[in-house]
Short mmCIF file of C-alpha atoms in Angstrom, two decimals:
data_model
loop_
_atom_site.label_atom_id
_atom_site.label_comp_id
_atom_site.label_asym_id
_atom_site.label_seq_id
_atom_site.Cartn_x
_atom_site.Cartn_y
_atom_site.Cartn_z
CA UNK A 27 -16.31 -2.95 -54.54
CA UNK A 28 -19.02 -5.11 -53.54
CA UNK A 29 -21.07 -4.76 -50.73
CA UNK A 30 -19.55 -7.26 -48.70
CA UNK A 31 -16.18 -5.82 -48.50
CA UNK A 32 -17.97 -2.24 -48.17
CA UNK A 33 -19.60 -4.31 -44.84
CA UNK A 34 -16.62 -5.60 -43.61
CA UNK A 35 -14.86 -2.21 -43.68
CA UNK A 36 -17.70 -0.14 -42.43
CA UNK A 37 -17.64 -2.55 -39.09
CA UNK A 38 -13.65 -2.27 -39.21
CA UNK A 39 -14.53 1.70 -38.85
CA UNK A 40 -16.89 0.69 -35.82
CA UNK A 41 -14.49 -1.29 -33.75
CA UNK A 42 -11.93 1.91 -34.24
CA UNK A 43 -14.35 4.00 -33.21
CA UNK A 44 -15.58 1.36 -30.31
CA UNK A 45 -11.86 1.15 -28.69
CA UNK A 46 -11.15 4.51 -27.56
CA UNK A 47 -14.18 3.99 -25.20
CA UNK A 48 -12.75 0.95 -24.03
CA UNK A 49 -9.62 2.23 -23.28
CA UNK A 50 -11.93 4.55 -20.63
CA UNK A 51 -13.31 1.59 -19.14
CA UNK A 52 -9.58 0.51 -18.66
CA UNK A 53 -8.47 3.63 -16.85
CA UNK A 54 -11.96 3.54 -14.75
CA UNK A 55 -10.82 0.11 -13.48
CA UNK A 56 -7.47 1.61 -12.48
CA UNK A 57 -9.65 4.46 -10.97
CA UNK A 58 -11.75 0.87 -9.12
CA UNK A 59 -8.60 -0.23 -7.88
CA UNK A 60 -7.53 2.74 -6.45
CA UNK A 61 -10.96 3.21 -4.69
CA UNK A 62 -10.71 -0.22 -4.04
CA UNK A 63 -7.11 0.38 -1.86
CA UNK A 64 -8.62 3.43 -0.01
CA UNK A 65 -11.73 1.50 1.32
CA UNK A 66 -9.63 -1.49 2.50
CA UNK A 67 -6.84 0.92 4.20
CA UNK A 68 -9.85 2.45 6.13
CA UNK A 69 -11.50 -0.69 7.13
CA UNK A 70 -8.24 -2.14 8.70
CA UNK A 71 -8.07 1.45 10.13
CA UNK A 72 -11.21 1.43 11.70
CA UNK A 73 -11.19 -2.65 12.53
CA UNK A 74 -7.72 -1.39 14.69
CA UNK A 75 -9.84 1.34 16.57
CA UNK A 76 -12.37 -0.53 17.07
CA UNK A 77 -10.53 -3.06 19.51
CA UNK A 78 -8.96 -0.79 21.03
CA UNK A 79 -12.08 0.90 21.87
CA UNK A 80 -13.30 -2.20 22.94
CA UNK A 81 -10.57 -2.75 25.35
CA UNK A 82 -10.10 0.51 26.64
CA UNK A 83 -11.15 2.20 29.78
CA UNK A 84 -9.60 5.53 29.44
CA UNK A 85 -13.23 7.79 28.56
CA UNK A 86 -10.83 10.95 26.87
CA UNK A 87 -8.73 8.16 24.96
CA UNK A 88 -12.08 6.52 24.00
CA UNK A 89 -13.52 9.73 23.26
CA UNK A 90 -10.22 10.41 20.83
CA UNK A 91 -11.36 6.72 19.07
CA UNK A 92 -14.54 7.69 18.34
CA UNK A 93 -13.79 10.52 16.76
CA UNK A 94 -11.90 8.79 14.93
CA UNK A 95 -13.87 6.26 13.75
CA UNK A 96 -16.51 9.17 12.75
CA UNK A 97 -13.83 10.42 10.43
CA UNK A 98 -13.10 7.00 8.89
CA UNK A 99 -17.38 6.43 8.21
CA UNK A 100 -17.21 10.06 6.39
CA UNK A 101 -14.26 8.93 3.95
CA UNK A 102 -15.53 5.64 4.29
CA UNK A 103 -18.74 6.84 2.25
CA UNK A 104 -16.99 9.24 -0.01
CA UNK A 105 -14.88 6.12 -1.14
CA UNK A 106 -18.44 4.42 -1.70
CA UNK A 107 -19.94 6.91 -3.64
CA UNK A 108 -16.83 7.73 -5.45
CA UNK A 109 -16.91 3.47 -6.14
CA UNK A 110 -20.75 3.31 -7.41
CA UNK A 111 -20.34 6.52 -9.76
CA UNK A 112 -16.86 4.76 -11.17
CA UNK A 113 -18.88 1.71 -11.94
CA UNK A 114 -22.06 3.31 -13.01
CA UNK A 115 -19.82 5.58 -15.18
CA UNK A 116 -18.22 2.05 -16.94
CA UNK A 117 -21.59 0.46 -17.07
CA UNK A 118 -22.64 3.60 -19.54
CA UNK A 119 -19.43 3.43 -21.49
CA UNK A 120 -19.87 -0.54 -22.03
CA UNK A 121 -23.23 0.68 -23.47
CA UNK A 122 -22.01 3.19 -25.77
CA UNK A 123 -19.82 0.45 -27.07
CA UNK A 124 -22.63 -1.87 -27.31
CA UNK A 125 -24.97 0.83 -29.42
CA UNK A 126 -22.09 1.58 -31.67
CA UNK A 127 -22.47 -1.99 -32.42
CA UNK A 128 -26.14 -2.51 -32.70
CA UNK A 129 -26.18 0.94 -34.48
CA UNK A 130 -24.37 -0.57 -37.44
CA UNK A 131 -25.77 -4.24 -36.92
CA UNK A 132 -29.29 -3.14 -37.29
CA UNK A 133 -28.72 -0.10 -39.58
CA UNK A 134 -30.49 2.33 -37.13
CA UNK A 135 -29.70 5.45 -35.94
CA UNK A 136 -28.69 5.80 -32.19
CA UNK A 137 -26.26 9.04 -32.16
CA UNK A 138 -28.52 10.69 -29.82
CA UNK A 139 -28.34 7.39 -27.63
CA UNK A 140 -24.35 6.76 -27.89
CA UNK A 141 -24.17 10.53 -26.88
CA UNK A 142 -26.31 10.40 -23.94
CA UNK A 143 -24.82 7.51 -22.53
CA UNK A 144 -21.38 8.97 -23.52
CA UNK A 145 -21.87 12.51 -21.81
CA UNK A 146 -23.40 10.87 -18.56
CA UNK A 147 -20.76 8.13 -17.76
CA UNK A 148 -18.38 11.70 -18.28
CA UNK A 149 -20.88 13.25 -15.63
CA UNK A 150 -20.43 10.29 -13.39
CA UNK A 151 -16.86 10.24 -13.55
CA UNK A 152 -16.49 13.78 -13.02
CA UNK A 153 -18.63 13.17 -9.34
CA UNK A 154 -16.78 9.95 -8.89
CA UNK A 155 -13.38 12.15 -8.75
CA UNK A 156 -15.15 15.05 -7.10
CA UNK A 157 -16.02 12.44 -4.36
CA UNK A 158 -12.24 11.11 -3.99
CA UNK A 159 -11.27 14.23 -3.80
CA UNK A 160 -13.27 14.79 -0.76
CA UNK A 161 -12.52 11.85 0.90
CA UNK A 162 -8.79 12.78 0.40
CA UNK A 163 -9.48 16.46 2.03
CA UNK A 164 -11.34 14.39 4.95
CA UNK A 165 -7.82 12.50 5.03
CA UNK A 166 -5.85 15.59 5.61
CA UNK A 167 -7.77 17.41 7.79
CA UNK A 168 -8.15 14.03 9.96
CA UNK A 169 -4.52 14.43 10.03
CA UNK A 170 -3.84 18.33 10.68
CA UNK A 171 -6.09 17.93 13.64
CA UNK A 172 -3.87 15.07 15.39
CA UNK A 173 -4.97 12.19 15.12
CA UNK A 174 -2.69 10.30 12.93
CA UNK A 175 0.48 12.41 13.86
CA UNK A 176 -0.40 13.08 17.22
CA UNK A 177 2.49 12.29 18.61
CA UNK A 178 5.18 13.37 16.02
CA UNK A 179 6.57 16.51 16.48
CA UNK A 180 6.08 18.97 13.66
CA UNK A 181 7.64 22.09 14.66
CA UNK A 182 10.72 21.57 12.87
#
């Protein structure tokens, strides 16, 4: 075989190897989109409080809308971080693609590289879905305290 065809295959073996990470970055953007859905659902949340607080001059209701709107900044961040990690994590996953690529273009070994970047976009996703997570606890216990269902009836 000459070395041509020996080229061609070996770079065959590299885009194999390349496409399971890019099937990550395509369930990170899912993950985006998600994140994505959560923020805007607690912006129109908060944008709804907000005018009422505004136009309100009950002080316990106002109270009850501030506290509120405390709840919605603390998810509101988790949904941040949770966003900048996902990204961060697809950034480092785009790279390990990219060195796979320039491992074999330029004949040089970067393993140690494609593992690093490999094993930190895994530590960023793992604190990505940590953070969801707690912005989904902060969404419960906003609502076991009252202030979604406040005035639903839940003894049944």
């Amino acid at each position: 075989m000459n070395s041509e065809v020996i080229n061609i295959l070996t770079m065959a073996k590299v885009i194999q190897t390349a496409v399971a990470p890019v099937f990550l970055i395509t369930g990170i953007a899912a993950t985006l989109g998600v994140l994505s859905n959560r923020l805007a659902r607690i912006t129109d949340r908060a944008r709804q409080l907000e005018r009422k607080l505004k136009v309100s001059i009950d002080e316990d209701f106002n109270k009850s809308l501030t506290t509120e709107l405390r709840a919605l900044l603390k998810r509101s961040r988790c949904i941040h971080i949770a966003f900048s990690l996902s990204v961060l994590s697809a950034l480092l996953v785009c790279a390990v693609v990219m060195c796979l690529f320039l491992s074999h273009i330029q004949s040089i070994n970067l393993s140690v590289t494609i593992a690093s970047c490999f094993v930190a976009a895994m530590a960023l996703l793992i604190f990505a879905f940590l953070s969801l997570l707690g912005e989904v606890f902060l969404a419960t216990r906003s609502m076991r305290r009252g202030m979604i269902f406040a005035d639903i009836d839940l003894s049944d």
